[in-house]
Amino acid sequence: MDFFKPKIEDYERLKSIIQTDELTCENLFLNALIWQDIYHHEFAFFDDKTVVIRLFEGEGYIYLLPLGESFFPALEAEIKMLGEYDRLSASDGRRLDKLLGHLGKNIELIPAPENFDYIYNTEELATLTGKKFHQKRNHISAFSRKYNWRYESIGEGNVNDFYLVAEKWASERYESAPDPDIECELRAIKEILPHFKELDILGGIIYVDDNPIAFSFGAPINDRVFDVTTEKALSDFQGAYAVINNSFVKAELFGVYELINREDDLGLEGLKRAKKSYNPVLILNKYLVEIKKP
């Protein structure tokens, strides 16, 4: 297989294969574009209707389970390519079920909790009804009393404002030197977001007195599940995260997508608390797959 780094123009050819009926965000093309400077995502066509994705982490490659019609031949090809430090990766779903049915007792699944995806009900995040969302409603009410704000969907006239927010957000977090992860994300927002139509990106931005202060954007995993890839808010505006979260879901996703994937918590306690505060309906398990030697 010939692996290549993904470019925006590759999306049309890839999307019908990589958009599966699963919940995971691992095969989302937008994520590969954003994070390829950090994780070095690569794609390869096993055949015209089957794709393999890998990324480089630590000392070796992480191979995702194949996507497309020739699952088992592509899986065997992946296994043959595995070096000493390479691993397979899998999420709960149909492809993992196929893997277990195929190799059974010859594999060991090692949970990777820092990579588990948080899955939410779209209607719940749009309406925020019930006691469990009481605090979120209070944050939004307090924000509305304090600020003159409005929401705008992403468009050609405001794409640069997403970058302005991200740049200010980044400057709040820099200490002695720039953070490679933040620099990677800034580059992606500046270079990729202007192509939002080509990449099926939906996004929205909050303005306070005509100044951009928060945004959210993402792309569909499939017709049922939407992935919120990036969300930022300036720290001076308390409650802005609750406002952009709710406004984006109501304006762009409610009535279109049943579920929302808000990705992982990276093993960070603060991020874990924030994601749990929105009451996920499911936390999607992910694993490294060890193939046992005969």
PDB file of C-alpha atoms in Angstrom:
ATOM      1  CA  MET A   1       0.000   0.000   0.000  1.00  0.00           C
ATOM      2  CA  ASP A   2       1.188   3.511  -0.807  1.00  0.00           C
ATOM      3  CA  PHE A   3       0.539   5.877   2.111  1.00  0.00           C
ATOM      4  CA  PHE A   4       0.059   9.606   1.578  1.00  0.00           C
ATOM      5  CA  LYS A   5      -0.490  12.646   3.771  1.00  0.00           C
ATOM      6  CA  PRO A   6      -4.073  13.893   3.428  1.00  0.00           C
ATOM      7  CA  LYS A   7      -4.767  17.106   1.555  1.00  0.00           C
ATOM      8  CA  ILE A   8      -8.038  18.995   1.251  1.00  0.00           C
ATOM      9  CA  GLU A   9      -8.520  17.808  -2.337  1.00  0.00           C
ATOM     10  CA  ASP A  10      -8.428  14.144  -1.177  1.00  0.00           C
ATOM     11  CA  TYR A  11     -11.636  14.472   0.816  1.00  0.00           C
ATOM     12  CA  GLU A  12     -14.111  13.883  -2.013  1.00  0.00           C
ATOM     13  CA  ARG A  13     -12.487  10.607  -2.996  1.00  0.00           C
ATOM     14  CA  LEU A  14     -12.168   9.375   0.595  1.00  0.00           C
ATOM     15  CA  LYS A  15     -15.369  10.448   2.293  1.00  0.00           C
ATOM     16  CA  SER A  16     -17.742   7.787   0.955  1.00  0.00           C
ATOM     17  CA  ILE A  17     -15.397   5.116   2.344  1.00  0.00           C
ATOM     18  CA  ILE A  18     -14.357   6.608   5.681  1.00  0.00           C
ATOM     19  CA  GLN A  19     -17.822   7.785   6.791  1.00  0.00           C
ATOM     20  CA  THR A  20     -18.960   4.577   8.508  1.00  0.00           C
ATOM     21  CA  ASP A  21     -22.003   3.961  10.706  1.00  0.00           C
ATOM     22  CA  GLU A  22     -19.839   3.972  13.855  1.00  0.00           C
ATOM     23  CA  LEU A  23     -19.590   6.623  16.592  1.00  0.00           C
ATOM     24  CA  THR A  24     -15.808   7.081  16.712  1.00  0.00           C
ATOM     25  CA  CYS A  25     -14.069  10.254  15.568  1.00  0.00           C
ATOM     26  CA  GLU A  26     -10.824   8.418  14.762  1.00  0.00           C
ATOM     27  CA  ASN A  27     -11.432   8.222  11.019  1.00  0.00           C
ATOM     28  CA  LEU A  28     -12.715  11.803  10.681  1.00  0.00           C
ATOM     29  CA  PHE A  29     -10.900  13.457   7.774  1.00  0.00           C
ATOM     30  CA  LEU A  30     -10.999  16.893   9.407  1.00  0.00           C
ATOM     31  CA  ASN A  31      -9.114  15.581  12.443  1.00  0.00           C
ATOM     32  CA  ALA A  32      -6.429  14.127  10.205  1.00  0.00           C
ATOM     33  CA  LEU A  33      -5.969  17.511   8.517  1.00  0.00           C
ATOM     34  CA  ILE A  34      -5.832  19.424  11.800  1.00  0.00           C
ATOM     35  CA  TRP A  35      -3.462  17.145  13.686  1.00  0.00           C
ATOM     36  CA  GLN A  36      -1.195  15.714  10.988  1.00  0.00           C
ATOM     37  CA  ASP A  37       1.776  17.851  12.105  1.00  0.00           C
ATOM     38  CA  ILE A  38       1.560  16.186  15.544  1.00  0.00           C
ATOM     39  CA  TYR A  39       0.361  12.661  14.760  1.00  0.00           C
ATOM     40  CA  HIS A  40       1.472  12.378  11.122  1.00  0.00           C
ATOM     41  CA  HIS A  41      -1.779  10.898   9.779  1.00  0.00           C
ATOM     42  CA  GLU A  42      -1.456   8.957   6.552  1.00  0.00           C
ATOM     43  CA  PHE A  43      -4.013   7.286   4.292  1.00  0.00           C
ATOM     44  CA  ALA A  44      -3.659   4.439   1.814  1.00  0.00           C
ATOM     45  CA  PHE A  45      -6.045   2.798  -0.620  1.00  0.00           C
ATOM     46  CA  PHE A  46      -5.966  -0.970  -0.238  1.00  0.00           C
ATOM     47  CA  ASP A  47      -8.271  -1.059  -3.252  1.00  0.00           C
ATOM     48  CA  ASP A  48     -10.794   1.338  -4.792  1.00  0.00           C
ATOM     49  CA  LYS A  49     -13.289   0.774  -1.977  1.00  0.00           C
ATOM     50  CA  THR A  50     -11.057   0.180   1.055  1.00  0.00           C
ATOM     51  CA  VAL A  51      -8.875   2.620   3.007  1.00  0.00           C
ATOM     52  CA  VAL A  52      -6.278   2.173   5.737  1.00  0.00           C
ATOM     53  CA  ILE A  53      -5.370   5.027   8.102  1.00  0.00           C
ATOM     54  CA  ARG A  54      -2.279   5.153  10.281  1.00  0.00           C
ATOM     55  CA  LEU A  55      -0.615   7.724  12.531  1.00  0.00           C
ATOM     56  CA  PHE A  56       2.773   7.877  14.205  1.00  0.00           C
ATOM     57  CA  GLU A  57       2.992   8.120  17.978  1.00  0.00           C
ATOM     58  CA  GLY A  58       5.971   7.525  20.235  1.00  0.00           C
ATOM     59  CA  GLU A  59       8.228   5.016  18.508  1.00  0.00           C
ATOM     60  CA  GLY A  60       5.822   3.404  16.077  1.00  0.00           C
ATOM     61  CA  TYR A  61       2.757   3.526  13.882  1.00  0.00           C
ATOM     62  CA  ILE A  62      -0.797   3.150  15.127  1.00  0.00           C
ATOM     63  CA  TYR A  63      -2.937   1.457  12.461  1.00  0.00           C
ATOM     64  CA  LEU A  64      -6.698   1.984  12.594  1.00  0.00           C
ATOM     65  CA  LEU A  65      -8.883  -0.916  11.521  1.00  0.00           C
ATOM     66  CA  PRO A  66      -9.576  -0.854   7.758  1.00  0.00           C
ATOM     67  CA  LEU A  67     -12.509   1.064   6.339  1.00  0.00           C
ATOM     68  CA  GLY A  68     -14.490  -0.234   3.393  1.00  0.00           C
ATOM     69  CA  GLU A  69     -15.488  -3.411   1.632  1.00  0.00           C
ATOM     70  CA  SER A  70     -12.271  -5.478   1.733  1.00  0.00           C
ATOM     71  CA  PHE A  71     -11.958  -5.425   5.524  1.00  0.00           C
ATOM     72  CA  PHE A  72     -10.368  -8.827   6.096  1.00  0.00           C
ATOM     73  CA  PRO A  73      -7.754  -8.745   3.288  1.00  0.00           C
ATOM     74  CA  ALA A  74      -6.792  -5.194   4.322  1.00  0.00           C
ATOM     75  CA  LEU A  75      -6.595  -6.267   7.980  1.00  0.00           C
ATOM     76  CA  GLU A  76      -4.226  -9.098   7.090  1.00  0.00           C
ATOM     77  CA  ALA A  77      -2.104  -6.633   5.115  1.00  0.00           C
ATOM     78  CA  GLU A  78      -1.982  -4.316   8.136  1.00  0.00           C
ATOM     79  CA  ILE A  79      -0.904  -7.137  10.426  1.00  0.00           C
ATOM     80  CA  LYS A  80       1.925  -8.083   8.072  1.00  0.00           C
ATOM     81  CA  MET A  81       3.184  -4.470   8.127  1.00  0.00           C
ATOM     82  CA  LEU A  82       3.370  -4.257  11.925  1.00  0.00           C
ATOM     83  CA  GLY A  83       6.877  -3.659  13.209  1.00  0.00           C
ATOM     84  CA  GLU A  84       8.160  -4.097  16.761  1.00  0.00           C
ATOM     85  CA  TYR A  85       6.733  -0.794  17.981  1.00  0.00           C
ATOM     86  CA  ASP A  86       3.614  -0.664  15.789  1.00  0.00           C
ATOM     87  CA  ARG A  87       0.099  -1.342  17.084  1.00  0.00           C
ATOM     88  CA  LEU A  88      -3.468  -1.713  15.903  1.00  0.00           C
ATOM     89  CA  SER A  89      -6.108   0.571  17.397  1.00  0.00           C
ATOM     90  CA  ALA A  90      -9.856  -0.041  17.635  1.00  0.00           C
ATOM     91  CA  SER A  91     -13.053   1.487  19.001  1.00  0.00           C
ATOM     92  CA  ASP A  92     -16.259  -0.230  20.044  1.00  0.00           C
ATOM     93  CA  GLY A  93     -18.313  -0.776  16.895  1.00  0.00           C
ATOM     94  CA  ARG A  94     -18.832  -2.965  13.873  1.00  0.00           C
ATOM     95  CA  ARG A  95     -15.179  -3.145  12.801  1.00  0.00           C
ATOM     96  CA  LEU A  96     -14.076  -4.270  16.270  1.00  0.00           C
ATOM     97  CA  ASP A  97     -16.785  -6.932  16.206  1.00  0.00           C
ATOM     98  CA  LYS A  98     -15.375  -8.158  12.888  1.00  0.00           C
ATOM     99  CA  LEU A  99     -11.866  -8.207  14.337  1.00  0.00           C
ATOM    100  CA  LEU A 100     -12.967 -10.226  17.359  1.00  0.00           C
ATOM    101  CA  GLY A 101     -14.860 -12.643  15.145  1.00  0.00           C
ATOM    102  CA  HIS A 102     -11.823 -13.065  12.916  1.00  0.00           C
ATOM    103  CA  LEU A 103      -8.973 -13.370  15.421  1.00  0.00           C
ATOM    104  CA  GLY A 104     -10.842 -14.142  18.648  1.00  0.00           C
ATOM    105  CA  LYS A 105      -8.492 -15.393  21.368  1.00  0.00           C
ATOM    106  CA  ASN A 106      -5.410 -14.401  19.394  1.00  0.00           C
ATOM    107  CA  ILE A 107      -5.711 -10.746  20.415  1.00  0.00           C
ATOM    108  CA  GLU A 108      -5.748  -8.739  23.637  1.00  0.00           C
ATOM    109  CA  LEU A 109      -7.615  -5.441  23.933  1.00  0.00           C
ATOM    110  CA  ILE A 110      -5.852  -2.868  26.105  1.00  0.00           C
ATOM    111  CA  PRO A 111      -8.205  -0.015  27.094  1.00  0.00           C
ATOM    112  CA  ALA A 112      -6.950   3.513  26.350  1.00  0.00           C
ATOM    113  CA  PRO A 113      -9.239   5.624  28.604  1.00  0.00           C
ATOM    114  CA  GLU A 114      -7.541   8.910  27.743  1.00  0.00           C
ATOM    115  CA  ASN A 115      -8.822   8.379  24.184  1.00  0.00           C
ATOM    116  CA  PHE A 116     -12.428   7.416  25.008  1.00  0.00           C
ATOM    117  CA  ASP A 117     -14.962   9.553  23.094  1.00  0.00           C
ATOM    118  CA  TYR A 118     -17.781  11.383  24.889  1.00  0.00           C
ATOM    119  CA  ILE A 119     -21.112  10.965  23.062  1.00  0.00           C
ATOM    120  CA  TYR A 120     -24.116  13.252  23.710  1.00  0.00           C
ATOM    121  CA  ASN A 121     -27.760  13.432  22.740  1.00  0.00           C
ATOM    122  CA  THR A 122     -28.225  16.401  20.406  1.00  0.00           C
ATOM    123  CA  GLU A 123     -31.701  17.285  21.671  1.00  0.00           C
ATOM    124  CA  GLU A 124     -30.453  17.400  25.260  1.00  0.00           C
ATOM    125  CA  LEU A 125     -27.620  19.797  24.418  1.00  0.00           C
ATOM    126  CA  ALA A 126     -29.991  21.974  22.387  1.00  0.00           C
ATOM    127  CA  THR A 127     -32.792  22.237  24.956  1.00  0.00           C
ATOM    128  CA  LEU A 128     -30.843  21.867  28.247  1.00  0.00           C
ATOM    129  CA  THR A 129     -34.001  20.707  29.997  1.00  0.00           C
ATOM    130  CA  GLY A 130     -34.093  19.028  33.397  1.00  0.00           C
ATOM    131  CA  LYS A 131     -32.168  19.316  36.653  1.00  0.00           C
ATOM    132  CA  LYS A 132     -28.957  17.895  35.224  1.00  0.00           C
ATOM    133  CA  PHE A 133     -28.545  20.976  33.000  1.00  0.00           C
ATOM    134  CA  HIS A 134     -29.575  23.519  35.642  1.00  0.00           C
ATOM    135  CA  GLN A 135     -26.055  24.928  35.992  1.00  0.00           C
ATOM    136  CA  LYS A 136     -25.600  25.290  32.228  1.00  0.00           C
ATOM    137  CA  ARG A 137     -28.859  27.234  31.927  1.00  0.00           C
ATOM    138  CA  ASN A 138     -27.708  29.507  34.763  1.00  0.00           C
ATOM    139  CA  HIS A 139     -24.396  30.192  32.999  1.00  0.00           C
ATOM    140  CA  ILE A 140     -26.207  31.166  29.797  1.00  0.00           C
ATOM    141  CA  SER A 141     -28.708  33.385  31.653  1.00  0.00           C
ATOM    142  CA  ALA A 142     -25.935  35.192  33.516  1.00  0.00           C
ATOM    143  CA  PHE A 143     -23.994  35.687  30.283  1.00  0.00           C
ATOM    144  CA  SER A 144     -27.086  37.114  28.558  1.00  0.00           C
ATOM    145  CA  ARG A 145     -27.722  39.554  31.395  1.00  0.00           C
ATOM    146  CA  LYS A 146     -24.148  40.807  31.357  1.00  0.00           C
ATOM    147  CA  TYR A 147     -23.359  40.974  27.634  1.00  0.00           C
ATOM    148  CA  ASN A 148     -24.887  42.163  24.389  1.00  0.00           C
ATOM    149  CA  TRP A 149     -24.141  39.112  22.271  1.00  0.00           C
ATOM    150  CA  ARG A 150     -25.154  37.371  19.077  1.00  0.00           C
ATOM    151  CA  TYR A 151     -24.447  34.103  17.269  1.00  0.00           C
ATOM    152  CA  GLU A 152     -23.418  33.763  13.606  1.00  0.00           C
ATOM    153  CA  SER A 153     -23.003  30.643  11.487  1.00  0.00           C
ATOM    154  CA  ILE A 154     -19.668  30.241   9.734  1.00  0.00           C
ATOM    155  CA  GLY A 155     -19.472  32.108   6.435  1.00  0.00           C
ATOM    156  CA  GLU A 156     -16.959  33.594   4.077  1.00  0.00           C
ATOM    157  CA  GLY A 157     -17.278  36.945   5.835  1.00  0.00           C
ATOM    158  CA  ASN A 158     -16.381  35.735   9.331  1.00  0.00           C
ATOM    159  CA  VAL A 159     -13.869  32.885   8.867  1.00  0.00           C
ATOM    160  CA  ASN A 160     -10.984  35.136   9.896  1.00  0.00           C
ATOM    161  CA  ASP A 161     -12.762  35.930  13.176  1.00  0.00           C
ATOM    162  CA  PHE A 162     -12.440  32.247  14.148  1.00  0.00           C
ATOM    163  CA  TYR A 163      -8.688  32.612  13.818  1.00  0.00           C
ATOM    164  CA  LEU A 164      -8.672  35.862  15.830  1.00  0.00           C
ATOM    165  CA  VAL A 165     -10.393  34.098  18.730  1.00  0.00           C
ATOM    166  CA  ALA A 166      -8.019  31.129  18.494  1.00  0.00           C
ATOM    167  CA  GLU A 167      -4.997  33.442  18.464  1.00  0.00           C
ATOM    168  CA  LYS A 168      -6.187  35.302  21.581  1.00  0.00           C
ATOM    169  CA  TRP A 169      -7.084  32.012  23.259  1.00  0.00           C
ATOM    170  CA  ALA A 170      -3.577  30.705  22.526  1.00  0.00           C
ATOM    171  CA  SER A 171      -1.886  33.815  23.914  1.00  0.00           C
ATOM    172  CA  GLU A 172      -3.708  33.238  27.219  1.00  0.00           C
ATOM    173  CA  ARG A 173      -2.042  29.821  27.484  1.00  0.00           C
ATOM    174  CA  TYR A 174       1.517  30.441  26.334  1.00  0.00           C
ATOM    175  CA  GLU A 175       4.057  30.451  29.122  1.00  0.00           C
ATOM    176  CA  SER A 176       7.777  30.410  28.394  1.00  0.00           C
ATOM    177  CA  ALA A 177       7.414  29.100  24.838  1.00  0.00           C
ATOM    178  CA  PRO A 178       4.719  28.252  22.274  1.00  0.00           C
ATOM    179  CA  ASP A 179       2.989  24.893  22.698  1.00  0.00           C
ATOM    180  CA  PRO A 180       3.369  22.591  19.624  1.00  0.00           C
ATOM    181  CA  ASP A 181      -0.220  21.338  19.946  1.00  0.00           C
ATOM    182  CA  ILE A 182      -1.593  24.883  20.049  1.00  0.00           C
ATOM    183  CA  GLU A 183       0.608  25.969  17.148  1.00  0.00           C
ATOM    184  CA  CYS A 184      -0.647  22.998  15.129  1.00  0.00           C
ATOM    185  CA  GLU A 185      -4.260  23.891  15.845  1.00  0.00           C
ATOM    186  CA  LEU A 186      -3.721  27.566  14.986  1.00  0.00           C
ATOM    187  CA  ARG A 187      -2.170  26.647  11.646  1.00  0.00           C
ATOM    188  CA  ALA A 188      -5.059  24.339  10.874  1.00  0.00           C
ATOM    189  CA  ILE A 189      -7.709  26.936  11.709  1.00  0.00           C
ATOM    190  CA  LYS A 190      -5.989  29.500   9.508  1.00  0.00           C
ATOM    191  CA  GLU A 191      -5.333  27.204   6.540  1.00  0.00           C
ATOM    192  CA  ILE A 192      -8.211  24.703   6.647  1.00  0.00           C
ATOM    193  CA  LEU A 193     -11.240  26.611   7.909  1.00  0.00           C
ATOM    194  CA  PRO A 194     -11.559  28.824   4.788  1.00  0.00           C
ATOM    195  CA  HIS A 195     -12.385  25.570   2.952  1.00  0.00           C
ATOM    196  CA  PHE A 196     -15.372  24.869   5.204  1.00  0.00           C
ATOM    197  CA  LYS A 197     -17.752  24.221   2.315  1.00  0.00           C
ATOM    198  CA  GLU A 198     -15.462  21.718   0.597  1.00  0.00           C
ATOM    199  CA  LEU A 199     -14.937  19.814   3.873  1.00  0.00           C
ATOM    200  CA  ASP A 200     -18.583  19.773   5.071  1.00  0.00           C
ATOM    201  CA  ILE A 201     -17.604  21.851   8.105  1.00  0.00           C
ATOM    202  CA  LEU A 202     -20.330  23.455  10.206  1.00  0.00           C
ATOM    203  CA  GLY A 203     -19.342  26.186  12.624  1.00  0.00           C
ATOM    204  CA  GLY A 204     -20.571  29.134  14.620  1.00  0.00           C
ATOM    205  CA  ILE A 205     -19.137  32.131  16.422  1.00  0.00           C
ATOM    206  CA  ILE A 206     -20.237  34.340  19.330  1.00  0.00           C
ATOM    207  CA  TYR A 207     -19.808  38.104  19.214  1.00  0.00           C
ATOM    208  CA  VAL A 208     -20.004  40.441  22.205  1.00  0.00           C
ATOM    209  CA  ASP A 209     -20.504  44.031  21.084  1.00  0.00           C
ATOM    210  CA  ASP A 210     -19.303  42.982  17.621  1.00  0.00           C
ATOM    211  CA  ASN A 211     -16.085  41.439  19.010  1.00  0.00           C
ATOM    212  CA  PRO A 212     -15.601  37.696  18.395  1.00  0.00           C
ATOM    213  CA  ILE A 213     -15.078  35.855  21.698  1.00  0.00           C
ATOM    214  CA  ALA A 214     -15.958  32.163  21.156  1.00  0.00           C
ATOM    215  CA  PHE A 215     -16.445  29.618  18.388  1.00  0.00           C
ATOM    216  CA  SER A 216     -17.192  25.982  17.697  1.00  0.00           C
ATOM    217  CA  PHE A 217     -16.848  23.894  14.548  1.00  0.00           C
ATOM    218  CA  GLY A 218     -16.738  20.313  13.355  1.00  0.00           C
ATOM    219  CA  ALA A 219     -17.809  17.880  10.660  1.00  0.00           C
ATOM    220  CA  PRO A 220     -20.136  14.884  10.300  1.00  0.00           C
ATOM    221  CA  ILE A 221     -18.926  11.406  11.179  1.00  0.00           C
ATOM    222  CA  ASN A 222     -21.967  10.104   9.301  1.00  0.00           C
ATOM    223  CA  ASP A 223     -25.601  11.088   8.724  1.00  0.00           C
ATOM    224  CA  ARG A 224     -26.439  10.351  12.370  1.00  0.00           C
ATOM    225  CA  VAL A 225     -23.396  11.581  14.311  1.00  0.00           C
ATOM    226  CA  PHE A 226     -21.616  14.963  14.236  1.00  0.00           C
ATOM    227  CA  ASP A 227     -18.138  15.544  15.632  1.00  0.00           C
ATOM    228  CA  VAL A 228     -17.369  18.812  17.419  1.00  0.00           C
ATOM    229  CA  THR A 229     -13.717  19.075  16.524  1.00  0.00           C
ATOM    230  CA  THR A 230     -12.718  22.398  18.060  1.00  0.00           C
ATOM    231  CA  GLU A 231     -14.296  24.791  20.554  1.00  0.00           C
ATOM    232  CA  LYS A 232     -12.653  27.894  22.035  1.00  0.00           C
ATOM    233  CA  ALA A 233     -13.748  30.781  24.243  1.00  0.00           C
ATOM    234  CA  LEU A 234     -11.827  33.684  25.754  1.00  0.00           C
ATOM    235  CA  SER A 235     -11.356  33.405  29.518  1.00  0.00           C
ATOM    236  CA  ASP A 236     -12.506  36.971  30.237  1.00  0.00           C
ATOM    237  CA  PHE A 237     -16.078  36.014  29.306  1.00  0.00           C
ATOM    238  CA  GLN A 238     -17.419  33.717  31.981  1.00  0.00           C
ATOM    239  CA  GLY A 239     -20.093  31.388  30.660  1.00  0.00           C
ATOM    240  CA  ALA A 240     -18.953  31.736  27.025  1.00  0.00           C
ATOM    241  CA  TYR A 241     -18.317  28.007  26.649  1.00  0.00           C
ATOM    242  CA  ALA A 242     -21.862  27.169  27.712  1.00  0.00           C
ATOM    243  CA  VAL A 243     -23.210  29.803  25.323  1.00  0.00           C
ATOM    244  CA  ILE A 244     -21.259  28.702  22.242  1.00  0.00           C
ATOM    245  CA  ASN A 245     -21.939  25.035  22.968  1.00  0.00           C
ATOM    246  CA  ASN A 246     -25.700  25.526  23.219  1.00  0.00           C
ATOM    247  CA  SER A 247     -25.975  28.104  20.428  1.00  0.00           C
ATOM    248  CA  PHE A 248     -24.008  25.986  17.951  1.00  0.00           C
ATOM    249  CA  VAL A 249     -26.031  22.857  18.662  1.00  0.00           C
ATOM    250  CA  LYS A 250     -29.366  24.693  18.396  1.00  0.00           C
ATOM    251  CA  ALA A 251     -28.470  26.550  15.206  1.00  0.00           C
ATOM    252  CA  GLU A 252     -26.601  23.869  13.253  1.00  0.00           C
ATOM    253  CA  LEU A 253     -27.153  20.360  14.615  1.00  0.00           C
ATOM    254  CA  PHE A 254     -30.562  20.022  16.307  1.00  0.00           C
ATOM    255  CA  GLY A 255     -33.011  18.235  14.034  1.00  0.00           C
ATOM    256  CA  VAL A 256     -30.203  17.094  11.711  1.00  0.00           C
ATOM    257  CA  TYR A 257     -27.958  14.837  13.811  1.00  0.00           C
ATOM    258  CA  GLU A 258     -29.095  12.505  16.567  1.00  0.00           C
ATOM    259  CA  LEU A 259     -25.783  12.338  18.435  1.00  0.00           C
ATOM    260  CA  ILE A 260     -22.742  14.528  19.014  1.00  0.00           C
ATOM    261  CA  ASN A 261     -19.198  13.273  19.542  1.00  0.00           C
ATOM    262  CA  ARG A 262     -17.138  15.740  21.591  1.00  0.00           C
ATOM    263  CA  GLU A 263     -14.021  13.576  21.447  1.00  0.00           C
ATOM    264  CA  ASP A 264     -11.701  12.587  24.300  1.00  0.00           C
ATOM    265  CA  ASP A 265     -10.413  14.151  27.517  1.00  0.00           C
ATOM    266  CA  LEU A 266      -6.691  13.372  26.912  1.00  0.00           C
ATOM    267  CA  GLY A 267      -6.568  12.038  30.475  1.00  0.00           C
ATOM    268  CA  LEU A 268      -6.765  15.604  31.841  1.00  0.00           C
ATOM    269  CA  GLU A 269      -8.915  15.899  34.970  1.00  0.00           C
ATOM    270  CA  GLY A 270     -10.189  19.402  34.171  1.00  0.00           C
ATOM    271  CA  LEU A 271     -11.241  18.413  30.677  1.00  0.00           C
ATOM    272  CA  LYS A 272     -12.799  15.208  32.007  1.00  0.00           C
ATOM    273  CA  ARG A 273     -14.944  17.190  34.478  1.00  0.00           C
ATOM    274  CA  ALA A 274     -16.002  19.620  31.751  1.00  0.00           C
ATOM    275  CA  LYS A 275     -17.058  16.847  29.381  1.00  0.00           C
ATOM    276  CA  LYS A 276     -18.931  14.938  32.091  1.00  0.00           C
ATOM    277  CA  SER A 277     -20.772  18.126  33.095  1.00  0.00           C
ATOM    278  CA  TYR A 278     -22.674  17.951  29.786  1.00  0.00           C
ATOM    279  CA  ASN A 279     -24.040  14.507  30.719  1.00  0.00           C
ATOM    280  CA  PRO A 280     -22.838  12.148  27.981  1.00  0.00           C
ATOM    281  CA  VAL A 281     -25.201   9.353  27.033  1.00  0.00           C
ATOM    282  CA  LEU A 282     -22.241   7.108  26.206  1.00  0.00           C
ATOM    283  CA  ILE A 283     -18.485   7.016  26.671  1.00  0.00           C
ATOM    284  CA  LEU A 284     -17.069   5.127  23.697  1.00  0.00           C
ATOM    285  CA  ASN A 285     -14.306   2.677  24.573  1.00  0.00           C
ATOM    286  CA  LYS A 286     -11.072   2.608  22.574  1.00  0.00           C
ATOM    287  CA  TYR A 287      -8.277   0.081  22.676  1.00  0.00           C
ATOM    288  CA  LEU A 288      -4.792  -0.774  21.565  1.00  0.00           C
ATOM    289  CA  VAL A 289      -4.869  -4.238  20.027  1.00  0.00           C
ATOM    290  CA  GLU A 290      -2.076  -6.636  20.932  1.00  0.00           C
ATOM    291  CA  ILE A 291      -1.763  -9.650  18.652  1.00  0.00           C
ATOM    292  CA  LYS A 292      -0.558 -12.631  20.665  1.00  0.00           C
ATOM    293  CA  LYS A 293       2.406 -14.535  19.302  1.00  0.00           C
ATOM    294  CA  PRO A 294       1.767 -18.218  18.526  1.00  0.00           C
TER     295      PRO A 294
END
